Coordinates of C-alpha atoms in Angstrom, one line a residue:
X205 CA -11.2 -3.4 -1.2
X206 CA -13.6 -2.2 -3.5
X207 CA -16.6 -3.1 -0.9
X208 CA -15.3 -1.6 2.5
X209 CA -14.8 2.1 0.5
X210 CA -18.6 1.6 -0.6
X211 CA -17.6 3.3 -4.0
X212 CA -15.2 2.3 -6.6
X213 CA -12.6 4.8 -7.2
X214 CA -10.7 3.3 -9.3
X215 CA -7.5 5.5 -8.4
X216 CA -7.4 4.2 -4.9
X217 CA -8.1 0.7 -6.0
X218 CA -4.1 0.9 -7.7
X219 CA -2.9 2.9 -4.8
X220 CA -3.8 -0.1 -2.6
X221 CA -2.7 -3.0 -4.9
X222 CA 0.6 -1.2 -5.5
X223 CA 1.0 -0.9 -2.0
X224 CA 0.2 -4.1 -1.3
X225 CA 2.4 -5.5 -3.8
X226 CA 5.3 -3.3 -2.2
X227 CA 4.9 -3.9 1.4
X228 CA 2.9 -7.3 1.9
X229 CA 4.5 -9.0 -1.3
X230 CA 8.0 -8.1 -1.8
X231 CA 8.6 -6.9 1.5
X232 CA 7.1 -9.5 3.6
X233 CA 6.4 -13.3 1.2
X234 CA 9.1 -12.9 -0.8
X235 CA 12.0 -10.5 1.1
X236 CA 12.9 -8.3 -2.0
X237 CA 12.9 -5.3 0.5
X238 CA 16.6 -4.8 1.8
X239 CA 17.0 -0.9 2.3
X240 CA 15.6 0.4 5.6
X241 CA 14.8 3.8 3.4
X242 CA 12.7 2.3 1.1
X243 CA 10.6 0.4 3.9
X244 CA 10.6 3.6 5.4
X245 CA 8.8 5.4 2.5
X246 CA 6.7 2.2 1.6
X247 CA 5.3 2.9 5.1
X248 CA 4.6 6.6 4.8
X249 CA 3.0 6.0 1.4
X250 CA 0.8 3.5 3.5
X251 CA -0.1 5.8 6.1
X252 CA -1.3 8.4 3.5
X253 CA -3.4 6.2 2.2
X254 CA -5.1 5.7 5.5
X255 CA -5.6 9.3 5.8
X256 CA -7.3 9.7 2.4
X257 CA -9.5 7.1 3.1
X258 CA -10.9 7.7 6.6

């Protein structure tokens, strides 16, 4: 991640891994994401990072 933001910001580093770990990890290897709400804010939370990083 580090390389495609060009500097290291070591906030948004975590913001990504955590989301990662939320929506790619729980959510989609190992299924731990049940609640549609949850998945629902896991995505806005993803699409706010997008924003801060275009």
């Amino acid at each position: 991640m580090q390389k495609y933001l060009g500097v290291y910001n070591g906030k948004l580093l975590k913001e990504f891994e955590d989301l990662n770990d939320e929506l790619h990890i729980a959510g989609y290897y190992r299924g731990m994401l049940h609640s549609v709400g949850i998945v629902k804010e896991a995505l806005k939370a993803a699409k706010a990072f997008i924003e801060k990083i275009k």
